[in-house]
Amino acid sequence: MAHVTIDRVSKDYQAGVRAVDSVSIDIADSEFIVLVGPSGCGKSTLLRMVAGLETITEGEIGIGGRVINHVDPADRDIAMVFQNYALYPHMTVRNNMAYGLKNRGMNRADIEKRVAEAAAILRLQDYLERRPRQLSGGQRQRVAMGRAIVREPAAFLFDEPLSNLDAKLRVDMRGEIKQLQKRLGTTSIYVTHDQLEAMTMADRIVVLNGGRIEQIGTPLDVYRQPQSAFVASFIGSPAMNLITARGESGNLVIGDQTVVMDGAMTVPDGPVTLGVRAEDMKPADHGATAHLELAIDYVEELGAGRLVHGHVGDARLALSTPSGEPLSDLLPIVFDRQRLHLFDTATGRRL
Amino acid sequence: MKRTQFSSPVLPYLFLLPQMTVVFIFFYWPSVQAIQSSFYLEDPFGFGSTFVGLSNYTDALGSGEYLKIAWFTAVFTIVVTFLSLSIGLLLAAKADGVIRGSSSYKTLLICVYAIAPPVAGLIGMMFFDQHIGPFVKLAAWAGWDMKVGINYYDTAFAMIVVSVWKQIPYNFIFFLSGLQGVPVSIREAAAIDCRSPARRFRTVMLPLLAPTAFFLLVINMTYSLFDTFGIIDVIVKDKAANNPITLVYKVYMDGFRGNDIGGSSAQSVILMIVVFVLTVFQFRFIERRVHYN
Ligand SMILES: Nc1ncnc2c1ncn2[C@@H]1O[C@H](COP(=O)(O)OP(=O)(O)OP(=O)(O)O)[C@@H](O)[C@H]1O
Ligand SMILES: [Mg+2]
């Protein structure tokens, strides 16, 4: 157990090609950090630098107060769970878990004990003598977890460990990993491109884009106060509506309609990017004044509710409503005006 | 294994026909001929043959010369197989460390090695040329008066070195592609689990290479037994009879030089039996221990 510090770390694969650009994260002891971002944003690269599988071009990484830039991966006191599990195909489940301990010269009895404990936690007792190819995907995943936890390392590193599982198993394992991490209290860095995994598992989320950090914060922070249009569009499902609007004397002009703000938030004059989540709009009650009239394009029925897609001028919007009454073609809607997000059209930063 | 459906039941056999024909003409038919003539004493001038039962076999197995050659063949095979496998593996492991990730370099390296074996064989032979061979000169310089083709042990040494030398590229290519076939993430997991590269190689890479190694073991033993014929021929040709030769070479000598077709056939049948037993042994006791996936 240890805190992990990532201090202005950069990675160039070739000269001029920055995969990770001056990233700094302070990870507290026992914290569960999730690195999330689109494909190619550098999250695996960052994790692999912590693991020692990639060299660090610039900056410093410390684990438990010790700078580990030039420490051998085996001596960093970390354990990693790989996307394809990377189990040793020629070893039994037991030996897969024991291998790292044997190489560290631990005595036989202690190894036995740790493997037995891990197997009990992960419900692998019946499979200890099998080889990886005789296991299901979910079981292999648990063996990979077991191999990490027997080590009792300072930090766990996960690189998309659930992406090879089917949807249902993924949800189950998500809960299991999270619980296990809380119980063991081991500092963890978890890489995923799935924002839902990030939201449900993280103590804090780090959103990466193009090798840079867009935002670091708790899941709620990142959801409620996205610091950039990129974060706003990446976190949350359905994705936040991002439309171009114009500020005019404190009100928002969308297409040919004006949303009267009544000072609910300060709107600068000129073009802005307006962000609004599907659940922060609803059809206006009868008689109430609507903020906007939405021309409906189509409706997605989701069972628990429905997602109504429409447009105002050029701007496309989706809002969630309860299922039920049929909708007219032109739907008057009201915003939860405190929950609107404004971003700079040029930089994408939150205003 | 996937089951493919053919529209006509005859079609698959038709596909097999060319292969079966080749196997039959070049393998079964000569084998049957050899077995047959091993029971006869053939007149050297082709005037008929006499049935002699097992006496060709008892003659061969009872001869001190034959047993000496058999002994040399065994030593030769084991030494050549062991050396060419281990040197090939060593080189492959070194190359693997260097070319990780740069695939053009790998193609280049493999190309060079793929062209090499016949050329390597020639060069190897020249090394031991009595007059211009650099190896002979080197040995002379170190005080070893090497007489390939005259001294039994010097000749054996040269045969082994050239045979190993010629087979290394082949083993190198297979070991290298075997090593490159080990998933990167498994190497990385091992790098985190084990600090010592040598130990990692022994406990993870080597076991994963076992199927390749097994395949090469079979190939190399066959090579040492049979395909070294050319090398031996060049080294001992027309030289004194007390040179070391292998069983295959003796089959050739007795059959084509000595015109003893019956005896030579009996010897090839003995060889066939040896190879058969070896192959069965290899597949029964080694093969089942090396396949994981
Ligand atoms: N070995 C490498 N050599 C050169 N460039 C690389 C190498 N590995 C990754 N990159 C580049 O670095 C960038 C970041 O890659 P990385 O693997 O960290 O992305 P990622 O965020 O993990 O994406 P994904 O979700 O697809 O796994 C990408 O643009 C990629 O092309
Ligand atoms: Mg990745």
XYZ file of C-alpha atoms and ligand atoms in Angstrom:
676
model
C 0.000 0.000 0.000
C 1.402 3.300 -1.031
C 0.691 6.577 -2.698
C 1.737 6.979 -6.307
C 2.931 10.249 -7.729
C 3.093 10.975 -11.408
C 4.939 14.213 -11.918
C 4.939 15.944 -15.315
C 5.417 12.675 -17.127
C 5.740 12.627 -20.904
C 6.321 9.875 -23.409
C 7.683 10.179 -26.945
C 7.616 6.963 -28.953
C 9.472 8.622 -31.789
C 10.936 12.083 -31.712
C 8.063 14.503 -32.087
C 5.293 11.964 -31.467
C 3.964 12.597 -27.959
C 1.796 9.783 -26.655
C 1.630 11.261 -23.151
C 2.141 14.954 -22.569
C 3.211 16.311 -19.201
C 0.739 14.403 -17.060
C 0.679 14.904 -13.287
C -1.496 12.883 -10.923
C -1.189 12.464 -7.175
C -2.737 9.194 -6.163
C -3.460 8.748 -2.478
C -2.896 5.547 -0.557
C -5.762 3.057 -1.167
C -7.263 5.213 -3.851
C -8.914 3.700 -6.934
C -7.984 5.873 -9.901
C -9.483 5.269 -13.324
C -7.775 6.561 -16.444
C -10.389 6.965 -19.128
C -10.349 8.362 -22.631
C -10.854 7.453 -26.254
C -8.656 4.969 -28.093
C -5.121 6.195 -28.602
C -5.275 8.871 -25.894
C -2.248 7.427 -24.112
C -3.819 5.743 -21.097
C -2.132 2.381 -21.635
C 1.151 4.144 -22.259
C 0.872 5.985 -18.964
C 0.008 2.807 -17.069
C 2.854 0.927 -18.709
C 5.279 3.614 -17.672
C 4.170 3.102 -14.086
C 4.659 -0.641 -14.546
C 8.103 -0.192 -16.067
C 7.154 -1.735 -19.392
C 7.839 1.550 -21.203
C 10.628 3.980 -20.542
C 9.733 7.426 -19.224
C 10.803 10.177 -21.609
C 10.344 13.025 -19.164
C 9.159 13.500 -15.617
C 9.164 11.297 -12.560
C 7.027 8.497 -11.222
C 7.162 7.607 -7.545
C 5.629 4.713 -5.642
C 5.503 4.992 -1.876
C 7.878 7.958 -1.997
C 10.537 6.125 -4.032
C 11.281 7.364 -7.545
C 11.020 4.307 -9.762
C 11.955 5.707 -13.181
C 14.900 3.351 -13.480
C 13.769 0.505 -11.257
C 13.253 -2.917 -12.852
C 9.540 -3.809 -13.287
C 9.981 -6.756 -10.937
C 11.278 -4.467 -8.209
C 8.580 -1.810 -8.399
C 6.257 -3.647 -6.063
C 3.357 -3.469 -8.497
C 1.157 -6.160 -10.005
C -0.534 -5.818 -13.346
C -3.680 -7.345 -14.806
C -3.582 -7.433 -18.596
C -6.434 -7.115 -21.055
C -5.884 -10.618 -22.435
C -4.923 -11.837 -18.934
C -1.429 -12.963 -20.079
C -1.600 -16.168 -18.053
C 1.258 -18.613 -18.478
C -0.312 -21.320 -20.651
C 2.047 -24.061 -19.492
C 1.402 -23.560 -15.789
C -1.536 -24.633 -13.685
C -3.693 -21.997 -12.043
C -1.815 -22.632 -8.812
C 1.569 -22.121 -10.439
C 0.394 -19.081 -12.326
C -0.350 -17.463 -8.994
C 2.710 -18.833 -7.235
C 5.233 -17.981 -9.953
C 5.884 -14.379 -8.899
C 6.242 -15.412 -5.263
C 8.625 -18.274 -5.985
C 10.871 -15.952 -7.953
C 10.977 -13.638 -4.996
C 12.248 -16.447 -2.836
C 9.213 -16.773 -0.611
C 9.060 -20.052 1.265
C 6.756 -22.824 0.188
C 4.378 -22.677 3.144
C 3.739 -18.953 2.789
C 3.152 -19.320 -0.930
C 0.656 -22.116 -0.273
C -1.130 -19.954 2.238
C -1.406 -16.927 -0.007
C -2.519 -18.938 -3.003
C -5.152 -20.675 -0.899
C -6.432 -17.341 0.409
C -6.595 -15.799 -3.027
C -8.288 -18.879 -4.437
C -10.899 -18.704 -1.701
C -11.563 -15.008 -2.303
C -11.866 -15.526 -6.039
C -13.716 -18.870 -5.840
C -10.974 -20.672 -7.711
C -10.393 -23.548 -5.282
C -11.766 -26.135 -7.688
C -9.611 -25.004 -10.569
C -6.161 -24.830 -9.005
C -4.784 -27.791 -10.924
C -6.189 -26.741 -14.290
C -4.331 -24.979 -17.014
C -5.601 -21.640 -18.376
C -6.953 -23.148 -21.574
C -9.303 -25.301 -19.511
C -10.967 -22.239 -17.993
C -13.723 -19.900 -19.142
C -12.996 -16.254 -19.860
C -14.371 -15.140 -16.512
C -12.313 -17.736 -14.647
C -9.150 -16.693 -16.468
C -9.898 -13.151 -15.506
C -10.114 -14.205 -11.871
C -6.830 -16.092 -12.126
C -5.226 -12.926 -13.465
C -6.655 -11.099 -10.443
C -5.381 -13.857 -8.191
C -1.907 -13.567 -9.604
C -1.998 -9.891 -8.700
C -3.403 -10.180 -5.202
C -1.127 -12.959 -3.953
C 1.745 -10.576 -4.474
C 0.241 -8.098 -1.983
C 1.843 -5.276 -3.958
C 1.946 -1.551 -3.264
C -0.240 -0.933 -6.295
C -2.460 -2.774 -8.742
C -2.360 -1.752 -12.378
C -5.258 -2.777 -14.603
C -5.261 -2.369 -18.378
C -8.833 -2.851 -19.598
C -9.142 -6.121 -17.685
C -12.843 -6.567 -18.451
C -13.014 -5.741 -22.114
C -12.776 -9.375 -23.223
C -15.806 -10.415 -21.195
C -19.440 -10.378 -22.230
C -21.648 -7.552 -21.019
C -23.264 -9.362 -18.105
C -20.022 -10.796 -16.745
C -18.411 -7.399 -17.108
C -20.973 -5.848 -14.801
C -20.464 -8.621 -12.231
C -16.689 -8.438 -12.338
C -16.816 -4.663 -12.119
C -18.494 -4.985 -8.745
C -16.161 -7.756 -7.623
C -12.991 -5.881 -8.467
C -14.253 -2.753 -6.779
C -15.209 -4.660 -3.614
C -11.944 -6.534 -3.568
C -9.982 -3.330 -3.918
C -11.876 -1.729 -1.027
C -11.311 -4.775 1.116
C -7.588 -5.023 0.384
C -7.096 -1.269 0.350
C -4.504 -1.499 -2.376
C -3.833 1.625 -4.408
C -5.073 0.956 -7.922
C -4.760 2.486 -11.353
C -7.351 1.199 -13.755
C -7.401 1.906 -17.479
C -10.598 1.733 -19.490
C -12.222 3.393 -22.460
C -15.652 2.672 -21.009
C -16.976 5.748 -19.204
C -19.544 3.656 -17.332
C -16.781 1.492 -15.866
C -14.968 4.675 -14.913
C -18.056 6.181 -13.261
C -18.981 3.082 -11.300
C -15.543 2.025 -10.090
C -13.458 5.122 -9.568
C -12.719 7.112 -6.469
C -11.372 9.663 -8.898
C -11.490 9.715 -12.669
C -8.709 11.043 -14.859
C -10.018 11.938 -18.308
C -7.274 11.865 -20.930
C -7.429 13.204 -24.445
C -4.577 13.289 -26.918
C -2.030 12.503 -24.209
C -3.137 15.334 -21.936
C -5.302 15.418 -18.847
C -8.660 17.039 -19.508
C -9.934 16.716 -15.974
C -9.334 14.924 -12.696
C -12.188 14.545 -10.259
C -14.654 12.292 -8.488
C -17.208 10.655 -10.780
C -19.872 13.139 -9.678
C -17.548 16.099 -10.185
C -16.701 15.017 -13.653
C -20.319 14.334 -14.447
C -21.736 17.504 -12.970
C -18.952 19.942 -13.645
C -17.172 18.849 -16.815
C -14.279 21.228 -17.307
C -14.320 20.944 -21.068
C -16.668 20.126 -23.903
C -14.593 16.971 -24.466
C -15.216 15.676 -20.942
C -18.865 16.649 -21.243
C -19.251 14.613 -24.412
C -17.224 11.649 -23.126
C -18.712 11.119 -19.682
C -22.339 10.137 -19.268
C -24.739 8.069 -21.311
C -26.524 9.188 -23.389
C -23.810 11.663 -24.273
C -24.424 15.254 -23.300
C -26.029 17.386 -26.024
C -23.511 19.934 -27.234
C -24.974 22.601 -29.488
C -23.901 25.985 -30.721
C -25.784 28.881 -29.247
C -25.337 32.611 -28.865
C -25.420 34.751 -25.778
C -27.554 37.883 -26.131
C -28.097 40.188 -23.165
C -27.978 37.318 -20.676
C -30.203 34.995 -22.655
C -29.351 32.091 -24.956
C -30.325 32.102 -28.601
C -30.640 28.655 -30.188
C -31.588 28.670 -33.851
C -34.400 31.194 -34.080
C -35.577 30.690 -30.503
C -34.476 32.406 -27.335
C -34.147 30.698 -23.959
C -34.869 33.256 -21.280
C -32.371 32.694 -18.467
C -33.799 35.025 -15.792
C -30.243 35.210 -14.414
C -30.086 31.469 -13.639
C -26.482 31.651 -14.867
C -24.303 34.307 -16.391
C -24.163 34.054 -20.156
C -21.472 36.033 -21.963
C -22.452 37.729 -25.195
C -21.401 36.021 -28.418
C -21.156 32.402 -29.561
C -20.908 29.646 -26.949
C -21.153 25.882 -26.912
C -24.131 24.896 -24.812
C -24.067 21.552 -23.054
C -27.241 20.020 -21.691
C -27.829 16.492 -20.486
C -30.844 14.563 -21.699
C -32.209 14.322 -18.150
C -31.860 18.053 -17.525
C -34.698 18.876 -19.930
C -38.311 17.782 -19.823
C -41.557 18.434 -21.681
C -43.213 21.583 -20.339
C -46.296 21.034 -18.187
C -49.583 22.248 -19.631
C -49.936 25.949 -19.176
C -46.326 26.469 -18.049
C -44.085 28.649 -20.190
C -41.764 26.591 -22.352
C -38.106 27.544 -22.880
C -37.907 26.010 -26.315
C -39.997 24.215 -28.875
C -38.358 21.059 -30.128
C -39.245 19.604 -33.537
C -39.254 15.861 -32.948
C -37.360 13.616 -35.360
C -37.688 10.188 -33.779
C -38.137 8.450 -30.442
C -36.053 5.633 -28.936
C -38.007 3.446 -26.532
C -35.725 2.233 -23.710
C -38.224 0.474 -21.474
C -37.636 2.510 -18.321
C -38.111 5.691 -20.307
C -37.510 6.988 -23.740
C -35.070 9.150 -25.558
C -36.635 11.805 -27.751
C -34.487 13.138 -30.581
C -35.340 16.428 -32.186
C -33.921 19.668 -33.478
C -34.098 23.415 -33.080
C -32.808 25.024 -36.237
C -29.509 23.233 -36.918
C -29.042 22.120 -33.334
C -29.847 18.479 -32.517
C -31.045 17.636 -29.023
C -31.991 14.431 -27.232
C -33.995 14.421 -24.017
C -35.162 11.605 -21.796
C -38.822 11.463 -20.828
C -40.909 8.867 -19.052
C -42.605 6.475 -21.446
C -46.292 6.959 -21.916
C -48.382 9.581 -23.620
C -47.869 10.080 -27.374
C -45.926 13.183 -28.358
C -46.937 15.921 -30.725
C -44.545 16.876 -33.517
C -43.604 20.099 -31.822
C -42.688 19.529 -28.177
C -42.482 22.473 -25.775
C -39.641 21.800 -23.319
C -38.174 23.377 -20.203
C -34.534 23.225 -19.077
C -33.197 22.794 -15.609
C -31.390 26.088 -16.122
C -28.931 25.673 -13.263
C -27.688 22.507 -14.903
C -26.722 24.010 -18.213
C -23.035 23.988 -19.180
C -21.363 26.658 -21.244
C -18.093 26.087 -23.068
C -15.847 28.344 -25.080
C -16.477 27.546 -28.758
C -12.802 27.896 -29.619
C -10.976 26.214 -26.725
C -13.761 23.979 -25.424
C -12.982 25.094 -21.843
C -15.817 25.601 -19.422
C -16.951 29.198 -19.062
C -10.623 -29.552 -36.662
C -13.206 -28.207 -39.023
C -15.281 -30.645 -41.022
C -15.633 -29.665 -44.619
C -18.358 -31.127 -46.769
C -17.480 -32.228 -50.264
C -20.264 -32.527 -52.776
C -18.895 -35.752 -54.185
C -17.488 -38.545 -52.010
C -14.762 -39.208 -54.590
C -13.452 -35.661 -54.658
C -11.334 -35.781 -51.467
C -9.587 -38.922 -52.659
C -8.888 -37.222 -55.938
C -7.202 -34.408 -54.046
C -5.092 -36.923 -52.168
C -4.126 -38.848 -55.262
C -1.026 -36.885 -56.377
C 0.424 -36.949 -52.867
C -0.325 -40.634 -52.460
C 1.252 -41.380 -55.822
C 4.449 -39.619 -54.864
C 4.548 -41.352 -51.495
C 3.936 -44.679 -53.147
C 6.491 -44.369 -55.957
C 9.263 -42.831 -53.913
C 8.679 -44.386 -50.549
C 6.550 -47.519 -50.342
C 7.661 -49.144 -53.499
C 11.421 -48.802 -52.814
C 10.804 -49.913 -49.228
C 9.055 -53.042 -50.368
C 11.845 -53.669 -52.863
C 14.463 -53.219 -50.156
C 12.705 -55.593 -47.799
C 12.406 -58.129 -50.562
C 16.000 -57.996 -51.737
C 17.286 -58.070 -48.160
C 16.435 -61.774 -48.121
C 18.365 -62.551 -51.300
C 21.948 -62.761 -52.300
C 22.211 -60.935 -55.578
C 24.778 -61.850 -58.166
C 27.010 -58.809 -58.616
C 26.810 -59.114 -62.383
C 23.040 -59.347 -62.409
C 22.746 -63.068 -63.201
C 19.865 -63.934 -60.889
C 19.640 -64.085 -57.099
C 19.474 -66.723 -54.376
C 17.166 -66.740 -51.348
C 19.341 -66.657 -48.226
C 16.785 -65.985 -45.466
C 18.041 -63.782 -42.645
C 21.709 -64.237 -43.332
C 22.131 -60.692 -44.732
C 20.864 -59.404 -41.380
C 22.988 -61.690 -39.257
C 26.018 -60.826 -41.371
C 25.495 -57.107 -40.833
C 24.695 -57.266 -37.128
C 27.476 -59.745 -36.476
C 30.143 -57.670 -38.118
C 32.444 -55.681 -35.857
C 32.809 -53.023 -38.519
C 29.058 -52.550 -38.767
C 28.707 -52.187 -35.005
C 31.531 -49.672 -34.905
C 29.798 -47.613 -37.586
C 26.498 -47.909 -35.734
C 28.196 -46.632 -32.604
C 29.728 -43.722 -34.458
C 26.341 -42.944 -36.050
C 24.707 -42.790 -32.640
C 27.376 -40.490 -31.218
C 27.363 -38.375 -34.358
C 23.572 -38.022 -34.330
C 23.388 -37.093 -30.677
C 26.242 -34.609 -30.847
C 25.059 -32.944 -34.065
C 21.456 -32.731 -32.884
C 22.418 -31.375 -29.498
C 24.889 -28.814 -30.808
C 22.811 -27.537 -33.709
C 19.719 -27.242 -31.517
C 21.460 -25.478 -28.674
C 23.513 -23.123 -30.823
C 20.435 -22.346 -32.948
C 18.450 -21.602 -29.790
C 21.190 -19.443 -28.335
C 21.455 -17.340 -31.479
C 17.684 -17.078 -31.781
C 17.368 -15.906 -28.183
C 20.013 -13.239 -28.768
C 18.435 -12.119 -32.048
C 14.992 -12.079 -30.453
C 16.185 -9.614 -27.851
C 17.495 -7.298 -30.548
C 14.718 -7.354 -33.122
C 11.754 -7.083 -30.789
C 9.393 -4.692 -32.463
C 11.346 -3.999 -35.625
C 9.790 -6.302 -38.167
C 11.783 -5.207 -41.207
C 14.984 -6.179 -39.445
C 13.445 -9.528 -38.636
C 12.461 -10.223 -42.257
C 15.936 -9.289 -43.371
C 17.579 -11.534 -40.827
C 15.333 -14.456 -41.689
C 15.905 -13.952 -45.413
C 19.641 -14.129 -44.984
C 19.340 -17.288 -42.952
C 16.824 -18.851 -45.297
C 19.191 -18.554 -48.239
C 22.139 -19.704 -46.224
C 22.066 -23.490 -45.617
C 23.383 -24.855 -48.938
C 25.922 -22.074 -49.148
C 26.820 -22.570 -45.521
C 27.449 -26.240 -46.240
C 29.896 -25.387 -48.998
C 31.663 -22.762 -46.956
C 31.859 -25.151 -44.030
C 33.523 -27.729 -46.206
C 36.033 -25.218 -47.447
C 36.949 -24.393 -43.873
C 38.412 -27.861 -43.577
C 40.161 -28.011 -46.911
C 43.626 -29.475 -46.316
C 45.349 -26.767 -48.319
C 43.323 -23.579 -48.101
C 40.978 -24.257 -45.176
C 41.236 -21.477 -42.562
C 40.125 -23.857 -39.847
C 42.989 -26.217 -40.626
C 45.434 -23.301 -40.596
C 43.990 -22.069 -37.318
C 44.371 -25.519 -35.821
C 47.957 -25.738 -37.123
C 48.703 -22.395 -35.566
C 47.392 -23.726 -32.251
C 49.628 -26.768 -32.637
C 46.996 -29.213 -33.872
C 48.095 -30.965 -37.008
C 44.646 -31.548 -38.441
C 44.418 -34.265 -41.081
C 40.844 -34.426 -42.257
C 40.270 -37.581 -44.255
C 43.278 -39.351 -42.781
C 42.999 -39.158 -39.030
C 39.771 -40.804 -37.781
C 39.083 -38.248 -35.053
C 40.012 -35.208 -37.125
C 37.635 -36.403 -39.819
C 34.863 -37.016 -37.298
C 35.461 -33.550 -35.881
C 35.198 -31.920 -39.298
C 32.035 -33.871 -40.138
C 30.383 -32.816 -36.928
C 31.380 -29.170 -37.257
C 30.216 -28.882 -40.865
C 26.971 -30.750 -40.170
C 26.196 -28.547 -37.183
C 27.217 -25.441 -39.052
C 24.884 -26.292 -41.907
C 21.888 -27.043 -39.712
C 22.119 -24.016 -37.400
C 20.342 -21.569 -39.768
C 17.363 -23.864 -40.052
C 17.037 -24.242 -36.301
C 17.641 -20.543 -35.838
C 14.692 -19.600 -38.045
C 12.305 -21.953 -36.305
C 13.410 -20.991 -32.833
C 13.271 -17.322 -33.700
C 9.751 -17.486 -35.049
C 8.816 -19.628 -32.057
C 10.169 -16.964 -29.722
C 8.485 -14.191 -31.648
C 5.252 -16.135 -31.385
C 5.183 -15.820 -27.592
C 2.649 -13.057 -26.865
C 4.194 -9.798 -25.724
C 1.887 -9.577 -22.740
C 3.116 -12.930 -21.439
C 6.691 -11.717 -21.597
C 5.628 -8.557 -19.825
C 3.770 -10.449 -17.143
C 6.917 -12.511 -16.661
C 9.060 -9.381 -16.505
C 6.923 -8.205 -13.592
C 6.927 -11.625 -11.922
C 10.605 -12.445 -12.312
C 13.595 -10.204 -12.249
C 16.233 -12.469 -13.759
C 16.073 -12.654 -17.579
C 17.847 -16.018 -17.614
C 15.368 -17.523 -15.199
C 12.489 -15.996 -17.126
C 13.802 -17.588 -20.286
C 14.085 -20.967 -18.627
C 10.740 -20.943 -16.834
C 8.495 -19.188 -19.353
C 10.022 -18.909 -22.816
C 11.575 -22.348 -22.985
C 8.438 -24.268 -22.003
C 6.471 -22.254 -24.546
C 9.073 -23.156 -27.146
C 8.797 -26.850 -26.372
C 6.530 -27.694 -29.329
C 8.999 -26.015 -31.686
C 11.901 -27.749 -29.986
C 10.192 -31.109 -30.276
C 9.550 -30.608 -33.954
C 13.162 -29.579 -34.463
C 14.399 -32.547 -32.449
C 12.699 -34.930 -34.853
C 13.913 -32.968 -37.878
C 17.473 -32.720 -36.592
C 17.764 -36.401 -35.784
C 16.559 -37.252 -39.256
C 18.969 -34.707 -40.633
C 21.915 -36.159 -38.708
C 21.032 -39.693 -39.739
C 20.290 -39.114 -43.410
C 20.835 -35.610 -44.774
C 24.456 -35.432 -43.704
C 25.169 -37.924 -46.462
C 26.407 -35.185 -48.809
C 28.796 -33.745 -46.246
C 30.204 -37.158 -45.389
C 30.533 -37.993 -49.041
C 32.579 -34.890 -49.764
C 34.798 -35.362 -46.716
C 35.617 -39.085 -47.027
C 35.216 -39.660 -50.757
C 37.912 -41.925 -52.141
C 39.866 -41.726 -48.917
C 41.187 -44.453 -46.715
C 38.603 -46.883 -45.461
C 39.247 -46.261 -41.758
C 37.396 -42.939 -41.863
C 34.290 -42.530 -39.732
C 31.058 -42.932 -41.698
C 27.401 -43.229 -40.738
C 25.081 -46.142 -41.409
C 23.454 -44.457 -44.366
C 26.803 -43.944 -45.983
C 27.622 -47.584 -45.424
C 24.376 -48.629 -47.114
C 25.494 -46.595 -50.104
C 29.063 -47.934 -50.034
C 28.021 -51.582 -49.846
C 25.232 -51.223 -52.354
C 26.760 -49.007 -55.008
C 30.474 -49.430 -54.470
C 30.524 -53.006 -53.204
C 27.567 -54.151 -55.327
C 26.243 -56.106 -52.340
C 22.568 -55.324 -52.954
C 21.254 -57.887 -50.467
C 23.483 -56.761 -47.595
C 22.874 -53.123 -48.323
C 19.120 -53.720 -48.404
C 19.237 -55.512 -45.093
C 21.082 -52.521 -43.622
C 18.489 -50.082 -44.912
C 15.730 -52.190 -43.429
C 17.564 -52.105 -40.096
C 17.777 -48.308 -40.427
C 14.094 -48.103 -41.214
C 13.312 -50.058 -38.065
C 15.575 -47.823 -35.979
C 13.920 -44.673 -37.325
C 10.490 -46.168 -36.797
C 11.260 -47.004 -33.181
C 12.775 -43.571 -32.587
C 9.763 -41.812 -34.065
C 7.307 -43.841 -32.043
C 9.333 -43.127 -28.939
C 9.475 -39.418 -29.641
C 5.777 -39.111 -30.244
C 4.737 -41.291 -27.348
C 6.964 -39.985 -24.636
C 7.987 -36.500 -25.607
C 5.272 -35.060 -27.748
C 2.504 -35.455 -25.208
C 4.522 -33.476 -22.708
C 5.040 -30.416 -24.849
C 1.671 -29.313 -26.198
C -0.308 -26.921 -24.087
C -2.566 -25.118 -26.457
N 5.104 0.997 -29.351
C 4.632 2.132 -29.894
N 5.333 2.771 -30.851
C 4.868 3.916 -31.389
N 3.723 4.503 -31.042
C 2.969 3.910 -30.103
C 3.394 2.693 -29.475
N 2.451 2.333 -28.582
C 1.492 3.272 -28.646
N 1.802 4.226 -29.548
C 0.999 5.417 -29.859
O 0.818 6.149 -28.678
C -0.497 6.626 -28.580
C -1.120 6.154 -27.270
O -1.247 4.748 -27.292
P -1.896 3.936 -26.094
O -1.680 2.505 -26.359
O -1.385 4.465 -24.810
O -3.423 4.300 -26.281
P -4.661 3.853 -25.390
O -5.199 5.094 -24.775
O -4.301 2.767 -24.471
O -5.672 3.342 -26.492
P -6.622 2.049 -26.481
O -7.869 2.425 -25.756
O -6.882 1.832 -27.926
O -5.870 0.937 -25.845
C -1.242 6.128 -29.802
O -1.333 7.194 -30.714
C -0.371 5.042 -30.332
O -0.435 5.009 -31.726
Mg -4.715 0.645 -24.348
